[in-house]
XYZ file of C-alpha atoms in Angstrom:
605
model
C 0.000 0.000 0.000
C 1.158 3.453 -0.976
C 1.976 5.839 1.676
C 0.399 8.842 0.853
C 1.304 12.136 2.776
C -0.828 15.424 2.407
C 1.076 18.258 3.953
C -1.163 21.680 4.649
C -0.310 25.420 5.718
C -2.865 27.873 6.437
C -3.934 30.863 8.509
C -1.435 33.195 8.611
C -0.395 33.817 4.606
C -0.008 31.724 1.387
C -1.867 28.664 2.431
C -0.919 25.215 0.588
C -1.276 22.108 0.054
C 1.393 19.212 -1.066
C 1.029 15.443 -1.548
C 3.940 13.063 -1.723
C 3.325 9.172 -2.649
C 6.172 7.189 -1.554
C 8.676 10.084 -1.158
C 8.001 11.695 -4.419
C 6.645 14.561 -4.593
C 3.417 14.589 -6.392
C 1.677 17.870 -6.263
C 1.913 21.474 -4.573
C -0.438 24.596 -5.069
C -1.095 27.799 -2.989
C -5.212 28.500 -2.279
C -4.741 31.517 -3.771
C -4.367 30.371 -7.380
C -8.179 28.866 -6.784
C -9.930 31.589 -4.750
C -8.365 34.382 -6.700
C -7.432 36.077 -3.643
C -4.452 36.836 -3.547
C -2.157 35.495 -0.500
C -5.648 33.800 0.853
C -4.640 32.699 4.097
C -7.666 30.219 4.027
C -7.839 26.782 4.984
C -6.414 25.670 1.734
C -9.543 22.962 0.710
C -9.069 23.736 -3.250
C -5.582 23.421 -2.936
C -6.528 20.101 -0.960
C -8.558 18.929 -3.682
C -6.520 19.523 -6.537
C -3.727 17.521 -4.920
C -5.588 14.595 -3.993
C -6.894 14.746 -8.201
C -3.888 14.769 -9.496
C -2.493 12.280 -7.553
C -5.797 10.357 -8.096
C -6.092 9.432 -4.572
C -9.430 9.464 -2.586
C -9.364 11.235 0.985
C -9.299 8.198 2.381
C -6.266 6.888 0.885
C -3.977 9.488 3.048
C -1.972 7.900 5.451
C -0.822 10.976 7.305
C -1.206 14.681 7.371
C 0.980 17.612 8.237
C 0.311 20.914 9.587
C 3.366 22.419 8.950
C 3.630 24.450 12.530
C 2.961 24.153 15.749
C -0.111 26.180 16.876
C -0.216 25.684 20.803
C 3.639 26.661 20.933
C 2.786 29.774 18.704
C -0.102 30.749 21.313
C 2.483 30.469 23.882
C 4.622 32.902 22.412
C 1.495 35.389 21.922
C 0.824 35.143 25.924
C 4.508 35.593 26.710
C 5.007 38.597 24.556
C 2.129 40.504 25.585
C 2.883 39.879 29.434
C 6.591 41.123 28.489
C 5.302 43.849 27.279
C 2.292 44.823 29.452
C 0.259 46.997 29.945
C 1.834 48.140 26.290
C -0.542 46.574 23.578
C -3.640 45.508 25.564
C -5.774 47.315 22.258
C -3.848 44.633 19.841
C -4.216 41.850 23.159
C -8.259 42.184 23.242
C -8.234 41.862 19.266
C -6.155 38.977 19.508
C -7.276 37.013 22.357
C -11.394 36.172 20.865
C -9.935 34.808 17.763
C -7.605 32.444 19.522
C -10.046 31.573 22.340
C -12.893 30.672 19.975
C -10.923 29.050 17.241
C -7.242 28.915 17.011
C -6.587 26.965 20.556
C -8.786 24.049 18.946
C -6.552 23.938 16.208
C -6.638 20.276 15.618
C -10.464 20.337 15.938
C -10.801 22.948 13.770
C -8.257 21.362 10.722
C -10.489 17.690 11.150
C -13.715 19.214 10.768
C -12.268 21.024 7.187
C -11.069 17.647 6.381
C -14.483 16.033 6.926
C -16.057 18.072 4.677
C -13.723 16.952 2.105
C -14.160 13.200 3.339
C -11.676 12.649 5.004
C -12.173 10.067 7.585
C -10.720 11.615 11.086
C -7.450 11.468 11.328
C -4.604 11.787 13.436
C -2.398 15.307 12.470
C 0.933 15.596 12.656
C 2.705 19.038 13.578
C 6.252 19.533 13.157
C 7.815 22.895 14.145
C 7.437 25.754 11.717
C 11.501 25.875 11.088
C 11.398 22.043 10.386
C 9.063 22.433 7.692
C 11.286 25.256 6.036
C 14.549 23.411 6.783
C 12.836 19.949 5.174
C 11.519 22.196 2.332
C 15.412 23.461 1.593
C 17.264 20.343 2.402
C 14.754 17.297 1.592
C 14.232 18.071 -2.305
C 18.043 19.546 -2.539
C 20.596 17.504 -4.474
C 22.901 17.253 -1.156
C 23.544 14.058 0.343
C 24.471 16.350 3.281
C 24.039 20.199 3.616
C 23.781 23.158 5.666
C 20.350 24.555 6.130
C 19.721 28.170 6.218
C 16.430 29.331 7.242
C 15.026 32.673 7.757
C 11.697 34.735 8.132
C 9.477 36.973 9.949
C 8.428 34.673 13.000
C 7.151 30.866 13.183
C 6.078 29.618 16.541
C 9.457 31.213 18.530
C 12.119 30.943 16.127
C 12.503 32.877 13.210
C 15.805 32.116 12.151
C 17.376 28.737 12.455
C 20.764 26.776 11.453
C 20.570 23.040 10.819
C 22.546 20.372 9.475
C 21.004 17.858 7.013
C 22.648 14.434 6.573
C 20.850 11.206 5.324
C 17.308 11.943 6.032
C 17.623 13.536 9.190
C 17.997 17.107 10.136
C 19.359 18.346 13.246
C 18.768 22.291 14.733
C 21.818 23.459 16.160
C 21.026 27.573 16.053
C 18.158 29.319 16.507
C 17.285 33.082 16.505
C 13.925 33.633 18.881
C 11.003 36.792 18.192
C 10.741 39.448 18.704
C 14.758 39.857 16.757
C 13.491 38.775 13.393
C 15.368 39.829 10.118
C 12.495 39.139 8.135
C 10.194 41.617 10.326
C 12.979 44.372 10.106
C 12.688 44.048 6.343
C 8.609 44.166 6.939
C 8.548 47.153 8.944
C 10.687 48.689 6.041
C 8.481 47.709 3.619
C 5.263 49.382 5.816
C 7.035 52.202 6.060
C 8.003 52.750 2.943
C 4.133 52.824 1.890
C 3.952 49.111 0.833
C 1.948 45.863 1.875
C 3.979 43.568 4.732
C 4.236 39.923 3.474
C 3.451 40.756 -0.119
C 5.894 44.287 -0.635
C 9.254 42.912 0.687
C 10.066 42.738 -3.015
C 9.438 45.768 -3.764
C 11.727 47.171 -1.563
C 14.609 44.940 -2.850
C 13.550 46.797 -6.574
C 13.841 50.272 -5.169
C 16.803 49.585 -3.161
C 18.724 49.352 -6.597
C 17.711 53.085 -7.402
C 19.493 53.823 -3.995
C 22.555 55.945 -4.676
C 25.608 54.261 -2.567
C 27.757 56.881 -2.071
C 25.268 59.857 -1.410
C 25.896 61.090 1.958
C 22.299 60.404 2.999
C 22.377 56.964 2.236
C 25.922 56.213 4.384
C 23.786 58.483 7.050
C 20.829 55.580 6.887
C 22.886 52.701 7.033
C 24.693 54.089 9.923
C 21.862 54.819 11.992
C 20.192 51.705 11.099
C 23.753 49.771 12.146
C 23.624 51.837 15.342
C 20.039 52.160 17.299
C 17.875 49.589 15.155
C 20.292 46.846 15.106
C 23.166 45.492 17.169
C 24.685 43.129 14.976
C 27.275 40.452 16.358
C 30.280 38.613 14.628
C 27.962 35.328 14.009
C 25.317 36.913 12.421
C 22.767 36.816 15.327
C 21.429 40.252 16.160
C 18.725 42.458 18.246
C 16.228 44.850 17.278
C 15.852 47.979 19.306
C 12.213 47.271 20.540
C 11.789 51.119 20.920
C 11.296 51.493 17.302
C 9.325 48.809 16.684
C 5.194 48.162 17.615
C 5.036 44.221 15.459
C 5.340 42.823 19.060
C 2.489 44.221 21.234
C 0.433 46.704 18.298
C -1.512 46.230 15.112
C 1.404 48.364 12.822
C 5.023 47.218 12.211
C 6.898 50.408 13.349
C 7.021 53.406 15.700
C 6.517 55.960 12.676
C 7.412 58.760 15.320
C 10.559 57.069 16.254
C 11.074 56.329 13.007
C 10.897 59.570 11.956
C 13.331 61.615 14.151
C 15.670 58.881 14.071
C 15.748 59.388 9.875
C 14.100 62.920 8.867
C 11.636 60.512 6.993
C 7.859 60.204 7.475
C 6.295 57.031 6.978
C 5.020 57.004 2.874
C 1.447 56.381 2.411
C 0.316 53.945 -0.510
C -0.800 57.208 -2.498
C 2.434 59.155 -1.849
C 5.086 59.314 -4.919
C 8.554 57.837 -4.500
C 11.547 60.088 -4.476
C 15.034 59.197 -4.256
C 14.919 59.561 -0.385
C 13.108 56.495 -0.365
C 15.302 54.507 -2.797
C 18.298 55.275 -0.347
C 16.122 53.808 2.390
C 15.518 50.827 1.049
C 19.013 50.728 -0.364
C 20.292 51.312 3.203
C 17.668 48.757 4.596
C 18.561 46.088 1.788
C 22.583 46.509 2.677
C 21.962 45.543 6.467
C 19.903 42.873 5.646
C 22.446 41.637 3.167
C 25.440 41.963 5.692
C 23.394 40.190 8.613
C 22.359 37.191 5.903
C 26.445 37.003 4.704
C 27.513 36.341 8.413
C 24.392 33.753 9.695
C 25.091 31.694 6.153
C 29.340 31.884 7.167
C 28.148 30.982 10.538
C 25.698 28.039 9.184
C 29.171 26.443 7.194
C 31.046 27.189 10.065
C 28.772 25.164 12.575
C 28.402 22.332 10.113
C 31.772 21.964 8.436
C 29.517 21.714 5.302
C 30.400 23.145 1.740
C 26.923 22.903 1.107
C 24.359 25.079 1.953
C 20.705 24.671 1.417
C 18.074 28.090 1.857
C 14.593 28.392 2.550
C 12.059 30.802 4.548
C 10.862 34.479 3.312
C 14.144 36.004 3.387
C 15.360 33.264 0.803
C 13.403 34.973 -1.737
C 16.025 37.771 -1.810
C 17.613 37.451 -4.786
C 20.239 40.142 -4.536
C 21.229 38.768 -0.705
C 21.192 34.870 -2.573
C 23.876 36.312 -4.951
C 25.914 37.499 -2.547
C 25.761 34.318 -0.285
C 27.135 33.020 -3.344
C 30.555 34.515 -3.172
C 31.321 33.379 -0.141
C 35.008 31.364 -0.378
C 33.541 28.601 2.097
C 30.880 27.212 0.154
C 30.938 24.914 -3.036
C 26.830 24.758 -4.056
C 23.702 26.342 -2.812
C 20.031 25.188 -3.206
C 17.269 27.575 -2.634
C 13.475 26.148 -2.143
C 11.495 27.947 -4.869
C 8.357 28.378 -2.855
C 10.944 29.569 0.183
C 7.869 31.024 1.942
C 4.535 29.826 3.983
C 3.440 28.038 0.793
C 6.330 25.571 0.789
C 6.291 24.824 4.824
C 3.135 22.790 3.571
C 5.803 20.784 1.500
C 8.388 20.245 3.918
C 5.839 19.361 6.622
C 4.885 16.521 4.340
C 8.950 15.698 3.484
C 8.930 16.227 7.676
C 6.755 13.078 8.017
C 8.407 10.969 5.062
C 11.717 10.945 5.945
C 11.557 12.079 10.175
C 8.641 10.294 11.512
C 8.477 7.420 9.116
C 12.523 7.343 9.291
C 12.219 6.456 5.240
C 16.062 6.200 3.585
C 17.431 8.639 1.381
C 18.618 9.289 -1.882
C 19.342 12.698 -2.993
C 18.296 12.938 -6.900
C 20.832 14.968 -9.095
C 17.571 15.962 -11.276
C 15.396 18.575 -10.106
C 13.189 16.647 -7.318
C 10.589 20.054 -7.491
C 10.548 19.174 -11.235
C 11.162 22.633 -12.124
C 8.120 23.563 -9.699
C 5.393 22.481 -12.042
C 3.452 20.913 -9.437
C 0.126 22.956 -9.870
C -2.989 22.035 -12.306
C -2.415 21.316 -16.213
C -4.648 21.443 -18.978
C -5.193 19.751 -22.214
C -5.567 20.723 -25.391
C -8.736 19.487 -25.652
C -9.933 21.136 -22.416
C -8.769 24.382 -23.552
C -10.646 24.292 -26.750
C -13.871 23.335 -24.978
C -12.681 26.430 -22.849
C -12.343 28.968 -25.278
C -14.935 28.152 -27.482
C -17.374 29.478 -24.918
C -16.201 32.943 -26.309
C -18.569 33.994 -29.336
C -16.477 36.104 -30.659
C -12.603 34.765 -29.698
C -10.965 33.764 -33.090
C -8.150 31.072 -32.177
C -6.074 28.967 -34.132
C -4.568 25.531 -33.334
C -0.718 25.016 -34.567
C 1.713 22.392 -34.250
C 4.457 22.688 -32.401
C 6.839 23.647 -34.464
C 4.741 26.388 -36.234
C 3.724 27.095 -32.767
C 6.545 28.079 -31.927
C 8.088 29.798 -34.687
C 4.322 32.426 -34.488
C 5.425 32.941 -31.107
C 9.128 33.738 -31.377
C 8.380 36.168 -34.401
C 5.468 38.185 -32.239
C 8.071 38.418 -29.654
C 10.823 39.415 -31.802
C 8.383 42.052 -33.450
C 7.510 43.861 -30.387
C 4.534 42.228 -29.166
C 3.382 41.207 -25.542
C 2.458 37.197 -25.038
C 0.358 35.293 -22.732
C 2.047 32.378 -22.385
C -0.221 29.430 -20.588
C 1.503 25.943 -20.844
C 1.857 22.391 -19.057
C 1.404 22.321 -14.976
C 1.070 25.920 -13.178
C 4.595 26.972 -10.933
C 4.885 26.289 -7.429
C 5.565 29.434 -5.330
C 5.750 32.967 -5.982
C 7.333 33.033 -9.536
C 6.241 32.559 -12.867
C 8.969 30.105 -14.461
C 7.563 29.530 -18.181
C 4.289 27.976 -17.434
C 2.220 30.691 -16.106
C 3.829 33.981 -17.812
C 3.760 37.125 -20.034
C 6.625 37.297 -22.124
C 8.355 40.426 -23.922
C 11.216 41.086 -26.014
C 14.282 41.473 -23.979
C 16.063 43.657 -26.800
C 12.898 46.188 -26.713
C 13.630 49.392 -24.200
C 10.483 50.107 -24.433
C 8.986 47.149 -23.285
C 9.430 46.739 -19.629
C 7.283 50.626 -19.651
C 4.883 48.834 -22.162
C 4.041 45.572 -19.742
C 3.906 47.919 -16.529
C 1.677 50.362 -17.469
C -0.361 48.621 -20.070
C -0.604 44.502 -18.915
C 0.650 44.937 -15.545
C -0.697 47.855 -14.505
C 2.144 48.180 -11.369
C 4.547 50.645 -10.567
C 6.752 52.175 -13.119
C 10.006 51.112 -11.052
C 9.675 47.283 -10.781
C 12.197 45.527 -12.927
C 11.716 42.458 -14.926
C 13.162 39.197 -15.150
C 14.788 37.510 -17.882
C 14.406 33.664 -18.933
C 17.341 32.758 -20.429
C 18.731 29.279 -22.421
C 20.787 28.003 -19.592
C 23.444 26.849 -22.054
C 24.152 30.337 -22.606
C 23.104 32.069 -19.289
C 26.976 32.813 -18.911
C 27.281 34.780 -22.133
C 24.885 38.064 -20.836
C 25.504 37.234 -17.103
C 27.849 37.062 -14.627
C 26.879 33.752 -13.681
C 28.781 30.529 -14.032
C 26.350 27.894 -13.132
C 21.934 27.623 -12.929
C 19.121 29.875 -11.534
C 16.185 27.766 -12.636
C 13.939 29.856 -9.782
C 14.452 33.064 -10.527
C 15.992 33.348 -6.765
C 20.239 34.875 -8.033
C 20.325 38.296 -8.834
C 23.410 38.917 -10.651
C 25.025 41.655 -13.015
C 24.929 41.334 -16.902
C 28.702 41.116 -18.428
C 30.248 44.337 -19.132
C 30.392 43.583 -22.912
C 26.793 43.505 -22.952
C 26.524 47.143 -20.826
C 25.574 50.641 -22.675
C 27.316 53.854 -20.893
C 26.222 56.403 -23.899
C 22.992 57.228 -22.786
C 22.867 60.654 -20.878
C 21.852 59.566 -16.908
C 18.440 61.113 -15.677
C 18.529 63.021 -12.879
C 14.831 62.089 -12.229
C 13.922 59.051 -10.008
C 11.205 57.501 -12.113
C 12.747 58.874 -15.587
C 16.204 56.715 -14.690
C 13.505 53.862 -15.688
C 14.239 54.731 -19.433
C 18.007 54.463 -19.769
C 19.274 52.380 -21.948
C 21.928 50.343 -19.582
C 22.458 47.627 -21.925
C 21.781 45.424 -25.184
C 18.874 43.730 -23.193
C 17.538 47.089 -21.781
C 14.098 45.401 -20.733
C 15.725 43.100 -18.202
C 18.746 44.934 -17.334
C 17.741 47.031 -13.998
C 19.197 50.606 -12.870
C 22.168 48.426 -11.324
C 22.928 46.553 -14.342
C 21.278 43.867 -12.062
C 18.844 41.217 -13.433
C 17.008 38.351 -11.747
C 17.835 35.467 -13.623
C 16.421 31.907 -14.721
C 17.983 29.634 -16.702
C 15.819 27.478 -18.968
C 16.900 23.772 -19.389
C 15.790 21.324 -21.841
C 15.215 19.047 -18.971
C 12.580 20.435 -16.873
C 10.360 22.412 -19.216
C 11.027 21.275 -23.034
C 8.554 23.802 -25.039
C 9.939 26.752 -23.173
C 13.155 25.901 -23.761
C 12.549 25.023 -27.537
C 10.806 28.307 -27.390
C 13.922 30.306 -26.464
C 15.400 28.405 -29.290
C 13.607 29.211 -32.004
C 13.571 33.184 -30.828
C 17.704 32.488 -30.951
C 17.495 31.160 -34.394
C 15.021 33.976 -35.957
C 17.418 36.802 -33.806
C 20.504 35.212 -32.289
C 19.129 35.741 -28.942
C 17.804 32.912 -26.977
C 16.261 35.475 -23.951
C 12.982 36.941 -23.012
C 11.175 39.295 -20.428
C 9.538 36.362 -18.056
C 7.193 38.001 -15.537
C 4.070 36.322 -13.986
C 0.277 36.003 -16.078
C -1.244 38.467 -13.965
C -2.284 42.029 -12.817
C -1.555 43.932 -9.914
C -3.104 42.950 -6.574
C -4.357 39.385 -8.117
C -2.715 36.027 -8.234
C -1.166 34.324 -10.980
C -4.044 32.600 -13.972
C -4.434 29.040 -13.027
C -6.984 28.252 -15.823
C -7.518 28.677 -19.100
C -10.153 30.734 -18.531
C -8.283 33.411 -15.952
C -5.789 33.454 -18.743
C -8.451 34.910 -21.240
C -9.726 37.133 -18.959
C -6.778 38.328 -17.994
C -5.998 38.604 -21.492
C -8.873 40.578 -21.853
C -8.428 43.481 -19.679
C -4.979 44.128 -20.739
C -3.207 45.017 -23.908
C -1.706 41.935 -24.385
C -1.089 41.562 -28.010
C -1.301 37.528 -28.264
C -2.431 34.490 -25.748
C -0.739 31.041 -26.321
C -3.158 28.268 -25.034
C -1.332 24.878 -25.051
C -1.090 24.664 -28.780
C -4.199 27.374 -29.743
C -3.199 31.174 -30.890
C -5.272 33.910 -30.452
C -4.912 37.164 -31.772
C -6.171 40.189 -30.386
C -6.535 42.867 -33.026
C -8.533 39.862 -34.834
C -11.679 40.526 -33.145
C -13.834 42.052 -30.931
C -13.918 40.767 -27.624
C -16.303 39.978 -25.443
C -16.127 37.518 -22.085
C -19.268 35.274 -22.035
């Protein structure tokens, strides 16, 4: 009988679900991709029942399931905190307290009765720490046979930073860093008050921090002060937070904006407020300490371990420009990031957790991609896309082979147009990787202006990625090696760079020099975000990139996520269309059907 292991997160952010079947790892999907809203912190039933289908496993076939924290231990830390604190936060105390008391102490009778109504029979749950599931997350699907494991994020039950060592199929703790001293909540409260939403902004924040200008005076003047009275950093990379300028731990806001604001000449930004370059040396100055705390704890992790190996996971691990620079770092020989690094992918490792820990299974690390590339969500067929589409009167599609498929696709791309590009299983985790994309020319300066005001509709400052042949990643980049999750941030070569074009003084208008021959993914830094494209783990985007290198000699496109702002990424063929819709997207590529959109009028049904 097949052990079947259904692992679940839920109720804070990004809930998920993940099945494994003897080890392997089956399926994985965030709620949000089903309810449409976007980090739904739900209990994650569609997620649940998408899993269970595409394994083709009945609820009654599980043989164990994983919450992947522990609850109890997290209410713990709630009571502790707000009696540290007292009589500071009782307003944020009597919010709190109803919530837990009615529901969130009766955890485990809360999760069965969802289950039930799914059919599940009533089982017996399983709740590793929150840390575990991370650490499983990183080291569990990682190529090491024996690694050390990085995680880091805002707060789990207690710990919110931990160093482990992964050998075999166990995984041993050996460092911990405890709330309310979080890295990842630092990074929050920067992101809140710099006018942007906690949990879903941090990445914005890395963005602007590139428009930061290093050497201005004011900049130096941040990083100092932040070094000095917000954080007291130590040699291993553990640290505190100055509590005085914080509110996360006893209020309903991240910072103490009047703290905050004496201590920098800054007021907190509101949503509506422009940008200026003030606040791009903030985040520049923010994005530096958090880089220089993340260099030491990952030194510290090899140090600890005696590994060469290092395996990342949590929030923080979705920092692409602190991943690079863990990178250089003379003591290690490989890293591995987990490409759903935050909530989402605890639901993973919490079912990896109970594999390999409680069911003590053996073993053996796969040198191909165990995530598959991340394609663990819902796929469609050709057939089920037709029956789709055709529900639109007046959508005009075309089917293609392959091969002409393709070649359409390359030359709209190569000519300047914007593509929906829906194929094979949906990504895992917060990045569009060639399934679940819109795709640009990355030769076009114009286009990374084009998809943010007209498909995106997001702010003007928010660079794009580019998908690149990984065969020739290391002929634009300076990269010598993979970045199939869009997690290394790393400059394009200097052959590649432009310095004729006559600087802006002007924050936003910086957006529109030319820094390079791929202007659309080269970012005010002469930073991109990188993934490589192998033939391995997703053929047709691959042969894709291919035949846009044979028609221009460039094998590289913009890759950023099928979506608008504030909504998740499509998951059907119909969000695709509608998305489609409402946008000026100038072509949408359905498994094997084109559709054109100055072909006809459009209307949904």
């Amino acid at each position: 009988m097949a052990e079947v292991i259904l692992g679940i997160s839920a109720f804070f952010h990004d809930s998920a679900a993940a099945l494994i079947v003897d080890g392997k790892i089956v399926a994985a999907a965030q709620e949000e991709r089903f309810s449409r809203i976007k980090n739904d912190p739900v209990f994650p039933a569609n997620a649940i029942e998408y899993v269970l289908k595409e394994a083709g496993v009945l609820p009654t076939e599980v043989t164990q399931i994983a919450f992947y924290e522990k609850p109890l231990l997290k209410f713990e830390r709630l009571l502790e905190t707000y009696h540290a604190f007292a009589p500071i936060g009782l307003k944020s105390f009597m919010k709190a307290m109803p919530v837990w008391l009615k529901d969130k102490l009766f955890f485990r009778r809360m999760i069965n009765s969802e289950l039930k109504k799914l059919g599940f029979p009533h089982s017996k749950l399983l709740f590793p720490e929150h840390h575990l599931s991370h650490a499983a997350s990183a080291f569990y699907p990682s190529p090491f046979k024996e690694a050390a494991i990085l995680t880091i994020d805002g707060v789990g039950e207690w710990a919110n930073m931990t160093i482990s060592y992964g050998s075999g199929n166990q995984i041993k703790i050996i460092k911990e860093q405890q709330f309310p001293h979080s890295l990842g909540l630092f990074y929050s409260a920067v992101t809140y008050f710099l006018g942007f939403e906690v949990n879903s902004g941090e990445y914005k924040v890395m963005g602007l921090a590139a428009y930061g200008e290093a050497e201005a005076e004011e900049t130096k003047s941040f990083i100092k002060k932040i070094s000095e009275e917000i954080i007291d950093i130590r040699e291993d990379g553990s640290f505190l937070l100055n509590m005085e300028y914080f509110r996360f731990a006893t209020h309903l806001t991240m910072t103490n904006d009047r703290k905050w604001k004496q201590l920098f000449n800054l007021s907190r930004r509101e949503n509506k407020d422009e940008l200026n370059q003030k606040h791009a040396n903030f985040a520049f100055a923010a994005q530096q300490v958090l880089e220089k705390i993340v260099l030491k704890l990952a030194k510290t992790a090899l140090d600890l371990t005696g590994s060469k190996n290092l395996a990342l996971a949590g929030g923080v691990a979705l920092n692409g420009v602190a991943n690079a620079k863990i990178m250089e770092l003379e003591a290690l020989k490989k890293v591995w990031i987990q490409p759903a690094a935050g909530d989402s992918g605890g639901a993973l490792g919490a079912a990896l957790a109970t594999w390999y820990i409680s069911l003590n299974k053996e073993r053996t690390p796969e040198l191909e991609d165990s995530m598959q590339g991340a394609y663990l969500g819902p796929g469609y067929s050709n057939e089920r896309i037709a029956s789709m589409i055709r529900k639109y009167s007046d959508l005009n599609f075309q089917y293609f082979e392959e091969v002409s498929l393709l070649r359409e696709t390359a030359k709209a791309i190569s000519s300047g147009l914007v593509v929906g590009w829906f194929q094979g299983r949906m990504e895992f985790g917060p990045r569009a990787l060639g399934n679940r994309s819109i795709l640009g020319d990355a030769r076009n300066p114009d286009m990374q202006r084009k998809i943010n005001q007209k498909i995106k509709f997001r702010e003007s400052f928010r660079p794009f990625a580019p998908s690149v042949l990984e065969e020739d990643v290391s002929k634009y980049f300076q990269l010598d090696g993979v970045s199939p999750y869009m997690l290394l941030v790393k400059k394009v070569k200097d052959v590649f760079k432009s310095e004729t074009f006559e600087k802006q003084k002007n924050f936003i208008e910086r957006l529109d020099e030319k820094r390079s021959n791929i202007p659309a993914v080269t970012h005010v830094d002469y930073t991109a975000r990188i993934q490589t494209v192998s033939k391995k783990t997703n053929l047709r985007y691959w042969k894709l990139l291919n035949a846009l290198k044979e028609q221009t000699g460039d094998g590289i496109v913009i890759n950023t996520s099928f979506n608008i702002k504030d909504e998740p990424i499509v998951c059907s063929p119909q969000e695709a269309v509608e998305c489609f819709l409402k946008t000026e997207m100038d072509l949408l590529v359905l498994g094997n059907y084109l559709v054109y959109k100055e072909k006809q009028g459009l209307e949904a049904p």
